[in-house]
Coordinates of C-alpha atoms and ligand atoms in Angstrom, one line a residue:
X25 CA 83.3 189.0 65.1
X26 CA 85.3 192.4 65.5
X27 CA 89.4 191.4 64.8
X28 CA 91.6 193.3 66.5
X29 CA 94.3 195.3 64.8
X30 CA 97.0 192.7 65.0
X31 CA 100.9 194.8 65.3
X32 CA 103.0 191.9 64.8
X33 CA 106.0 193.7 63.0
X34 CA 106.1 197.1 64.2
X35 CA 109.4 197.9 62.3
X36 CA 111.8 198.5 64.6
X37 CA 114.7 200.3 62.8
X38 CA 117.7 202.5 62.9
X39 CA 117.0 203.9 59.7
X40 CA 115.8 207.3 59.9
X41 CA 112.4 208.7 58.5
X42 CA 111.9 208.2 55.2
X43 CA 108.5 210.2 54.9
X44 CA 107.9 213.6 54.6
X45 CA 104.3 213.4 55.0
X46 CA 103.0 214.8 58.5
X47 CA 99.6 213.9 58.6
X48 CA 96.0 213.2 57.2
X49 CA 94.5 217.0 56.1
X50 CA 90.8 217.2 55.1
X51 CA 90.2 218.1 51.7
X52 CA 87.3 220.4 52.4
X53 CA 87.9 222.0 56.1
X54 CA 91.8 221.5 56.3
X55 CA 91.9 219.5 60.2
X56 CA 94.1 217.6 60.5
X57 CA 94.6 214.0 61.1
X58 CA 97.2 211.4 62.4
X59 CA 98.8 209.0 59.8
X60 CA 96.5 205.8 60.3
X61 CA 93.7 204.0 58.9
X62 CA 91.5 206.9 58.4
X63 CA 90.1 208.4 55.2
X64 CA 87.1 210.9 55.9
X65 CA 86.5 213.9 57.8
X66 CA 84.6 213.7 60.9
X67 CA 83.3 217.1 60.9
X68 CA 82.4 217.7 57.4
X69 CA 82.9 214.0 55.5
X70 CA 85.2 215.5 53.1
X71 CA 88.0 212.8 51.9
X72 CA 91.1 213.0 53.9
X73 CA 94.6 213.3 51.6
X74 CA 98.2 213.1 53.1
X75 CA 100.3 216.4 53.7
X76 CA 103.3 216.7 53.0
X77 CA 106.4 219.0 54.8
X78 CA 107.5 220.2 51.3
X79 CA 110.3 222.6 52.7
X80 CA 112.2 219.7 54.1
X81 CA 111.2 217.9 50.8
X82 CA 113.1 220.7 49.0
X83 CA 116.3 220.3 50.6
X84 CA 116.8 216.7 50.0
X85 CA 114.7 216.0 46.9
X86 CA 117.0 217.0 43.9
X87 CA 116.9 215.9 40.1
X88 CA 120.3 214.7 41.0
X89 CA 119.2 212.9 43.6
X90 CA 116.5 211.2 42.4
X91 CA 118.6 210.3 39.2
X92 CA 120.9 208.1 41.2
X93 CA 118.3 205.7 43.1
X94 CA 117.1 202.6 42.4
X95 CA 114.6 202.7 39.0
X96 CA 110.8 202.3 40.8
X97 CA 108.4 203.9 42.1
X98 CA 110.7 204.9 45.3
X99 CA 112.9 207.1 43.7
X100 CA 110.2 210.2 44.6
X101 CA 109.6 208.3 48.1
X102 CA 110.2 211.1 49.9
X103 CA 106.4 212.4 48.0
X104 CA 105.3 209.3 49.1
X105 CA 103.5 208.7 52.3
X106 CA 105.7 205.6 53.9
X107 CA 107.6 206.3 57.0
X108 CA 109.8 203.6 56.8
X109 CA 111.6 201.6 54.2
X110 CA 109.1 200.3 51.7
X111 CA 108.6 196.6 52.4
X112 CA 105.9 196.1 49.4
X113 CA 106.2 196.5 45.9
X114 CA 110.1 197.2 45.5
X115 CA 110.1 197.0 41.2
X116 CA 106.7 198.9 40.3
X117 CA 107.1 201.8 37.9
X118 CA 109.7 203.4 36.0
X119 CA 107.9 202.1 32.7
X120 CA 108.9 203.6 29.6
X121 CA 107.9 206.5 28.1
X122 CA 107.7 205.6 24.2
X123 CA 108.1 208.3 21.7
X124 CA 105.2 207.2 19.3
X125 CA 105.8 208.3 16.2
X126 CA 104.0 206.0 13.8
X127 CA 100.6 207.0 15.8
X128 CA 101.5 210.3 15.8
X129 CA 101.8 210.3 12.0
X130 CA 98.6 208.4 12.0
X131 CA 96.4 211.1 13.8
X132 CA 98.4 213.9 12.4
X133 CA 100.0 215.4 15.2
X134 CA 103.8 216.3 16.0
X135 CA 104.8 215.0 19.6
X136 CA 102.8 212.2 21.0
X137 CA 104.4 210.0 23.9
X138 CA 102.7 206.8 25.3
X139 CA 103.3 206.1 29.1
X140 CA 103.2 202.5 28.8
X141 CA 102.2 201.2 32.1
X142 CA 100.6 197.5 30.6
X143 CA 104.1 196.5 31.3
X144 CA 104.2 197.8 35.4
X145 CA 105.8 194.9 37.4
X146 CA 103.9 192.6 38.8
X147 CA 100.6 192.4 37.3
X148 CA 101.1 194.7 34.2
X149 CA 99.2 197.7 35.3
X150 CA 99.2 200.8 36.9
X151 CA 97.2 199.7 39.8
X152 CA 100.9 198.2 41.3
X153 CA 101.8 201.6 42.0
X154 CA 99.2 202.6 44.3
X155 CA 98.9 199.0 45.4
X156 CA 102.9 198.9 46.3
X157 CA 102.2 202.0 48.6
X158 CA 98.8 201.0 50.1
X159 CA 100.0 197.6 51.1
X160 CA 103.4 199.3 52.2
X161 CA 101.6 201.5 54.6
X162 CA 99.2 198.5 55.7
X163 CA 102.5 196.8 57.0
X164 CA 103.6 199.6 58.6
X165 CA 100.4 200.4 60.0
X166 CA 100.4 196.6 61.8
X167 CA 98.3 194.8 59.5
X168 CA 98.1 191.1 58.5
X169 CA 95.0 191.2 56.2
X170 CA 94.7 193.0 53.3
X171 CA 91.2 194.3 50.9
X172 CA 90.2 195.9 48.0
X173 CA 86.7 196.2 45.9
X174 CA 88.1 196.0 42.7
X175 CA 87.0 196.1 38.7
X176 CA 89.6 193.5 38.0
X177 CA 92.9 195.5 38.3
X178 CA 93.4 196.5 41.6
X179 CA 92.3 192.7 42.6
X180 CA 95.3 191.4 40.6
X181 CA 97.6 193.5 42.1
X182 CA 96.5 193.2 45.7
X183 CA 97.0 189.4 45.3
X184 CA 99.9 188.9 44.1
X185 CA 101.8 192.0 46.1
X186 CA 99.7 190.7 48.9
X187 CA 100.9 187.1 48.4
X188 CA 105.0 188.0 48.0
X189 CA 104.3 190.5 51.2
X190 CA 103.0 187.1 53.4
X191 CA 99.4 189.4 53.8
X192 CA 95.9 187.9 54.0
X193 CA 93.7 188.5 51.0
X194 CA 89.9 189.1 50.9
X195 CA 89.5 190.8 47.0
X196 CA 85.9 191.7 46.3
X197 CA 85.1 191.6 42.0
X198 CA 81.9 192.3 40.4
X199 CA 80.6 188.9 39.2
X200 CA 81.1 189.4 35.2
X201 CA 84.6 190.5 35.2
X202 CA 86.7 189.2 31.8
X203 CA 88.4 185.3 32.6
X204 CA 91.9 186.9 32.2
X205 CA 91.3 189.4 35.3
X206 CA 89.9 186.5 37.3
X207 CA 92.4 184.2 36.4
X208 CA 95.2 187.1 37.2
X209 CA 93.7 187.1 40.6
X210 CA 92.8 183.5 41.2
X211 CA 96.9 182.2 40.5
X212 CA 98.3 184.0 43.5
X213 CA 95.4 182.4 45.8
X214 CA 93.8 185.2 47.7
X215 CA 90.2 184.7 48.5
X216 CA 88.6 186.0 45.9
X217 CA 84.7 186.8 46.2
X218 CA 82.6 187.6 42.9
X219 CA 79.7 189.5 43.9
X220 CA 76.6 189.6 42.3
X221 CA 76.3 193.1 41.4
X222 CA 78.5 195.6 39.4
X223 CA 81.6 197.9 41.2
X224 CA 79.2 200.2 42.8
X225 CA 77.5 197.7 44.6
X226 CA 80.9 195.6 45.4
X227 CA 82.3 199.0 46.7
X228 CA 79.2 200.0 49.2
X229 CA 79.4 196.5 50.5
X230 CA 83.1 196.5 51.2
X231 CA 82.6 200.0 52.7
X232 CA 80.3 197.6 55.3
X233 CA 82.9 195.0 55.6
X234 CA 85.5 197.7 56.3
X235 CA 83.7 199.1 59.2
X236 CA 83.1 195.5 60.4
X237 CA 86.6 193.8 59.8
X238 CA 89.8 195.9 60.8
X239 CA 91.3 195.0 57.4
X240 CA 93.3 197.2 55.1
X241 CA 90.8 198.2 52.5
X242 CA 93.3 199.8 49.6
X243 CA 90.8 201.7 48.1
X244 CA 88.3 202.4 51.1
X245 CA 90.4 202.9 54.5
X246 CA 93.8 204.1 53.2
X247 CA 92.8 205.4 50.4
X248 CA 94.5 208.6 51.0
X249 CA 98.3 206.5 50.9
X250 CA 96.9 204.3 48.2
X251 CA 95.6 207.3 46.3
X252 CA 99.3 209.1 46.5
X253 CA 100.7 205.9 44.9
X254 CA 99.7 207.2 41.5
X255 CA 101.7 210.7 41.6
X256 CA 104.2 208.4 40.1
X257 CA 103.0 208.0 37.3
X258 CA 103.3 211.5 36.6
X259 CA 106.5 212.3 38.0
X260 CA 107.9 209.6 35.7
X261 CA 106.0 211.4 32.7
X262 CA 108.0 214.6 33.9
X263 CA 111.4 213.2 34.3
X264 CA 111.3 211.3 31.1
X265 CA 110.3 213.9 29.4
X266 CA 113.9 215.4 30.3
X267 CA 112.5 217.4 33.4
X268 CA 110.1 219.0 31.4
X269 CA 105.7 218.3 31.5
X270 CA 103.8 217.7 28.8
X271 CA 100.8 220.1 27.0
X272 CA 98.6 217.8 27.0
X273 CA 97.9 214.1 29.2
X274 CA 95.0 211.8 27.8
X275 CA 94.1 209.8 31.0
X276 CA 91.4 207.2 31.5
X277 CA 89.2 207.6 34.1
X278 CA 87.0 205.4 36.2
X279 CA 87.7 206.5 40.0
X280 CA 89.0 209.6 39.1
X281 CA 92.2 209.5 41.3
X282 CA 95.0 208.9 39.1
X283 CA 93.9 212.0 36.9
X284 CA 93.7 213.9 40.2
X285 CA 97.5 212.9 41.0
X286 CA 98.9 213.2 37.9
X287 CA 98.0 217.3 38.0
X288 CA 98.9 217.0 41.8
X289 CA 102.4 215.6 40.7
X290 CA 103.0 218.3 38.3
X291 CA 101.9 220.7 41.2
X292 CA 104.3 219.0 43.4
X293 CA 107.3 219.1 41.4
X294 CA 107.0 222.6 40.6
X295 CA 106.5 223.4 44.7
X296 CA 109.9 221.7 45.3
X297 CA 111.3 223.3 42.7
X298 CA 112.1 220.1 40.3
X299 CA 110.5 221.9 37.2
X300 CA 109.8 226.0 37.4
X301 CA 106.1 226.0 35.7
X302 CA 104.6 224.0 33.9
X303 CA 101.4 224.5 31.7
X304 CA 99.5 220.8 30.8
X305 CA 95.8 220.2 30.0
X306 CA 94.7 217.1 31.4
X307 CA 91.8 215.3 29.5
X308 CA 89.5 212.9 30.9
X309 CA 88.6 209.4 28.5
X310 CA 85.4 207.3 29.3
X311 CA 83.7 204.8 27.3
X312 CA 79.9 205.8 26.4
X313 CA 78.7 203.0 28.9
X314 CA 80.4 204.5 31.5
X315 CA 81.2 208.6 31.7
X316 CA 79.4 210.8 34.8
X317 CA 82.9 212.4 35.0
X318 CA 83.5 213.2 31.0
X319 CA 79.8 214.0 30.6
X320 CA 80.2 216.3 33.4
X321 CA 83.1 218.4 31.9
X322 CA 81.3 218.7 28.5
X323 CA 78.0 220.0 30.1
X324 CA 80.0 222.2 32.3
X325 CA 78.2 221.4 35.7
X326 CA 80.2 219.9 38.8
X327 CA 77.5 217.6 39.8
X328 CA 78.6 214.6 38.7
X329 CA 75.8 212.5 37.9
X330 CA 75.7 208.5 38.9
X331 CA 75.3 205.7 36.1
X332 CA 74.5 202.5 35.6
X333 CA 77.7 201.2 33.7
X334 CA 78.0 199.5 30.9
X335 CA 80.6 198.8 28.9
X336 CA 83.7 197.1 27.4
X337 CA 85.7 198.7 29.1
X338 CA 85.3 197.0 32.5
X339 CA 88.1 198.3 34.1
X340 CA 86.3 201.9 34.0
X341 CA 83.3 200.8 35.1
X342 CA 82.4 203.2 37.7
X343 CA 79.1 204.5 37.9
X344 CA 79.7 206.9 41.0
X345 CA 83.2 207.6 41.1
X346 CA 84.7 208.4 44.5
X347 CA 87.1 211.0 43.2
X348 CA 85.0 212.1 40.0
X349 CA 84.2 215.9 41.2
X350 CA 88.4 216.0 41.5
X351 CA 89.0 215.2 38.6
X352 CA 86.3 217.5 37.0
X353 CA 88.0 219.9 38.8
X354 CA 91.5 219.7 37.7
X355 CA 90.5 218.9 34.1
X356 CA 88.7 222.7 34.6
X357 CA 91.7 224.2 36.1
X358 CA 93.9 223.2 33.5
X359 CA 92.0 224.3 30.7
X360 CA 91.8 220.8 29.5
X361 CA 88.1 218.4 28.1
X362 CA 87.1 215.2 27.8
X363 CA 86.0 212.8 25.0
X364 CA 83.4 209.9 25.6
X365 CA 84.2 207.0 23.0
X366 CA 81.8 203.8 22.2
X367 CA 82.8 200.4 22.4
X368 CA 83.7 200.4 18.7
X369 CA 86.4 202.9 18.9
X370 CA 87.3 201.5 22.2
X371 CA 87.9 198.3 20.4
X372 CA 89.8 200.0 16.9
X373 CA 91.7 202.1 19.3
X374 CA 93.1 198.9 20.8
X375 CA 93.9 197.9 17.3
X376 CA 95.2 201.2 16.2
X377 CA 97.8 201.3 19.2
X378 CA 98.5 197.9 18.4
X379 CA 99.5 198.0 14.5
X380 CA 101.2 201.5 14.9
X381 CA 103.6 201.1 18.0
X382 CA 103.3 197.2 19.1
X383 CA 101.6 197.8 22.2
X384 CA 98.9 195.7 22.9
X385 CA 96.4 197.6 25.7
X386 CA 93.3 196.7 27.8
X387 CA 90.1 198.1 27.0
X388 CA 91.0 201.3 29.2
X389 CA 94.1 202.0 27.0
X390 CA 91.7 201.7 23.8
X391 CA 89.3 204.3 25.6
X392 CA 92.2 206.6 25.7
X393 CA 93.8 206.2 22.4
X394 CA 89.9 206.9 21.0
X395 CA 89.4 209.7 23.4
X396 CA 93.1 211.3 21.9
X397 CA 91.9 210.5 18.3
X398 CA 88.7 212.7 18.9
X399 CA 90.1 215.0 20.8
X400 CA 92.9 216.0 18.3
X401 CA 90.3 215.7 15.3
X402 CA 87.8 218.0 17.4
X403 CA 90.8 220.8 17.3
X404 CA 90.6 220.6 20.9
X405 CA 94.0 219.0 21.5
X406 CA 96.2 221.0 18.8
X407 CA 98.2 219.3 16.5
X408 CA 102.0 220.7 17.1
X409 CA 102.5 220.5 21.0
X410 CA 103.5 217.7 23.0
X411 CA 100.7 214.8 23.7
X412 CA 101.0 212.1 25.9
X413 CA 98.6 209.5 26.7
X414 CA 97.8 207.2 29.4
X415 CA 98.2 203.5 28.5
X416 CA 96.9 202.2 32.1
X417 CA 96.7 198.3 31.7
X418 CA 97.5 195.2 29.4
X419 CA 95.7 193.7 26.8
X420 CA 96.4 189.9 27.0
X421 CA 94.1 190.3 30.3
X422 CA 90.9 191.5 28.3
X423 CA 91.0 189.7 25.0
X424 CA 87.4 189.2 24.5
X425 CA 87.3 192.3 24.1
X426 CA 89.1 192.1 20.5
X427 CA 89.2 188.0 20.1
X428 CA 86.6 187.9 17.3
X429 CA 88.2 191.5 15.8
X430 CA 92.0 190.2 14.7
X431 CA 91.3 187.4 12.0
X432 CA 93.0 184.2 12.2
X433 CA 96.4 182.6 10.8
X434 CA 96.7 181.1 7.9
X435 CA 96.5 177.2 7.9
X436 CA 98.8 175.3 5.9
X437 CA 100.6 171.8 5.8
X438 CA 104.2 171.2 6.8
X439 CA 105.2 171.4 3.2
X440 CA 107.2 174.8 1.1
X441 CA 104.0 173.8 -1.9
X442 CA 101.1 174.5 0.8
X443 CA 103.1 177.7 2.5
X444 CA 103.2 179.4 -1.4
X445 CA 99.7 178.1 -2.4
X446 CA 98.2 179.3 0.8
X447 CA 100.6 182.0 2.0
X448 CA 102.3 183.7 -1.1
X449 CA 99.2 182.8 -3.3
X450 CA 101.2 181.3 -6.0
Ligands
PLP506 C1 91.8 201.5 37.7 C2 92.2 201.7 36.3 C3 92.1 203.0 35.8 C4 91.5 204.2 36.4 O1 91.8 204.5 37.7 P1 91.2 205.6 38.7 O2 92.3 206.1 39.4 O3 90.2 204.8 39.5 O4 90.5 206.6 37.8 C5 92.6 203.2 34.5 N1 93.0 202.2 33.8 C6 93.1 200.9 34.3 C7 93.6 199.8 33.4 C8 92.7 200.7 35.6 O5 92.8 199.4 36.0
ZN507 ZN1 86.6 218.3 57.0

C-alpha cells in the first residue's frame, strides 16, 4: 500500500525565513529543483545538492554573529538547508577541537588537532549532525515516518532523534553489525530490521522501499539536506581553529559525503567572506577491507571501483559509495592522498589515540589515526604544518573490535598484603 504524504504540522509561524537555501541544483547539468523530497536529476541522474543565496548569506552571517548563538550545529544555520526553526536535534555539534600534543610528539609532527566528534550529542557520533538536519527538514517537509539504511551509526542517531522528535522509525542494518550498534539502536525502540546482506545490499533495497513508501529516507530521498548536515563539522574545525583552516584534514571515508562537505565548508566560508583563502589538503582513510575511494586516489583513475567489504571497521563498510567519485575529486583538487590501513593498525591506532590523548574511538577513528601515521611517515603529510584529523564515532560502541587487545585488571583480595604482592610486586 502507497501512504500518502501525511502534513500534519505544517509550521505555521511568524518567524521569518531562516534558510538561505533556494532550491535543489543538479550536480552535473545545473537545473534546478524545488526544496522537497527529491535527490536525483531527471534529465541526466546526477545527485541533486541544495543552493544556497550566498549574497544574502554575506550580509547577515558574520564571525560576530555566529560567535553569539547558541553552541550547536545551528549557529551556521543560515548554510544550512532548514526554512524554519530547527525542531530536531537542538544540542548536536560544537565538539571540541583538542590540541593533541602527546600524539603529535608520538608521530613526530608539530600541530596535530583531533575533532572529537565520539562525544556529538545524542548518540556520540558525527552522524547526529546530518541526522539533526535530515530529520529537521522531514518535519518540515510534513512527514511522520522517518528511514535510513545504515552501517550502525546513522541507525542510532535516526532512533533516538527520531524518538525525542515523536517520528516513526523503520532503520534498515546489515545483519552482522557489532552488539553495541544494535543495542544503540534497539533502546530508543524504532523498528529496527537486520537484513541479511551487507550495506550495499541494505541500501539498494531501501532505495526500493523508498520508492514504494513515502517515508523520509535520510540517506536516500533527502539526502541532499542530510548531506549539508556535515559542513558543520568543518566550519567548527575552522572557527576553533581561531578563524583560520587547517593544511591538512585526515577524514574517514565510507560514503564519501562528509569528506565532500568538509572542503565544501571551507569553500563556503571563504565565499561569504568568514576566512579570505584558505589552502588545506584533505586525505581520505579506508581500512584494506574496504577502500574503492582511497584505492582510486593512489592509482589516479576516477572510476571508482565497487568492493565487496570486509572489515573491522564496519562503520566504513561501503563497497559502492554513493559520493565516492566526490570525494576523489576534492581529495585531487586539494592536492591532498589517501592511505589504506589493515585491521591491525586499525585496531593499534585505536590504542594509540587512546594511551596518548584519552580518547577512546570506534574502529573508523582508528582507520584515521592509522591513515595519519602513514601518511606523515610516507612524507606525504609534512611534519611542521597544522594536521587535524577526523575522530568520527565512539569506541565503547565497537569494543570487540579491541576486547581481547587491552589485557585485564589485576585480581587481588580486599586486603593492603594481596594489593603489594599482586600490584606493587613486593
Ligand atoms: C558514517 C561514518 C563515517 C563516514 O561517513 P560518510 O559521510 O558516509 O563518508 C565516518 N565515521 C563514522 C564513525 C561513521 O559512522
Ligand atoms: Zn542533471
Amino acid at each position: 500500500m502507497i501512504s500518502e504524504i501525511h502534513r500534519p504540522h505544517q509550521p505555521i509561524t511568524e518567524e521569518k525565513e531562516l534558510s538561505y537555501a533556494k532550491a535543489l541544483k543538479c550536480r552535473e547539468c545545473h537545473r534546478h529543483y524545488p526544496k522537497e523530497a527529491l535527490y536525483v536529476c531527471e534529465f541526466c541522474f546526477g545527485q541533486l545538492e541544495v543552493d544556497y543565496d550566498y549574497d544574502a548569506i554575506k550580509q547577515v552571517l558574520t564571525r560576530e554573529e555566529i560567535q553569539k548563538r547558541g553552541r550547536n550545529i545551528w549557529r551556521y544555520r543560515e548554510l544550512l538547508p532548514v526554512d524554519n526553526a530547527p525542531t530536531v536535534g537542538l544540542n548536536a555539534g560544537f565538539t571540541p577541537l583538542v590540541r593533541a600534543n602527546n600524539l603529535a610528539k608520538e608521530l613526530g609532527v608539530k600541530e596535530l588537532y583531533v575533532k572529537d566528534d565520539s562525544v556529538c550529542h545524542p548518540t556520540l557520533s558525527f552522524k547526529d549532525r546530518v541526522v539533526s538536519v535530515a530529520l529537521s527538514k522531514a518535519v518540515e517537509l510534513g512527514f511522520d515516518t522517518v528511514s535510513c539504511a545504515s552501517t550502525g551509526n546513522l541507525a542510532n542517531s535516526v532512533s533516538a532523534n527520531g524518538a525525542a522528535a515523536g517520528l516513526q522509525r523503520y532503520i534498515f542494518i546489515p545483519h552482522d553489525l557489532e552488539s553495541g550498534k544494535v543495542l544503540a539502536s534497539l533502546i530508543y525502540a524504532p523498528n529496527l530490521v537486520a537484513v541479511n546482506g551487507n550495506y550495499d545490499d541494505v541500501n539498494r533495497l531501501c532505495s526500493e522501499i523508498a520508492n514504494k513508501y513515502k517515508w523520509a529516507f535520510v540517506n536516500i530521498n533527502i539526502r541532499p539536506y542530510y548531506a549539508e548536515g556535515s559542513k558543520s563539522y568543518g566550519f567548527e574545525i575552522i572557527e576553533q581553529l581561531g578563524w583560520k583552516a587547517p593544511q591538512h584534514v585526515v577524514v574517514p571515508v565510507a560514503s564519501g559525503s562528509l569528506l565532500t562537505k568538509i572542503w565544501k565548508a571551507m569553500h563556503e566560508f571563504k565565499k561569504i567572506g568568514i576566512i579570505d583563502d584558505f589552502d588545506t589538503k584533505m586525505y581520505a582513510a579506508q581500512p584494506e577491507g574496504c577502500s574503492p575511494v582511497s584505492t582510486a586516489i593512489i592509482n589516479d583513475t576516477e572510476v571508482i571501483k565497487p568492493v565487496k567489504p570486509k572489515t573491522i571497521a564496519k562503520s566504513l563498510a561501503i563497497g559502492n559509495p554513493a559520493d565516492g567519485f566526490y570525494a576523489y575529486e576534492a581529495v585531487k583538487a586539494s592536492g591532498g592522498g589517501a592511505a589504506i590501513v589493515t585491521d591491525e593498525e586499525v585496531i593499534e591506532g585505536i590504542k594509540l589515540l587512546a594511551r596518548t590523548e584519552g580518547i577512546f574511538a570506534e574502529t573508523a577513528g582508528g582507520v584515521t589515526v592509522a591513515s595519519a601515521k602513514k601518511l606523515i611517515e610516507q612524507g606525504v603529510i609534512p611534519r611542521d604544518e597544522s594536521i587535524v584529523i577526523c575522530i568520527t564515532g565512539n569506541g565503547l560502541k565497537t569494543q570487540e573490535a579491541v576486547a581481547d587487545r587491552v589485557g585485564a585488571p589485576t585480581h587481588i583480595q580486599p586486603n593492603i598484603q594481596s594489593f603489594e604482592e599482586l600490584v606493587l610486586g613486593k
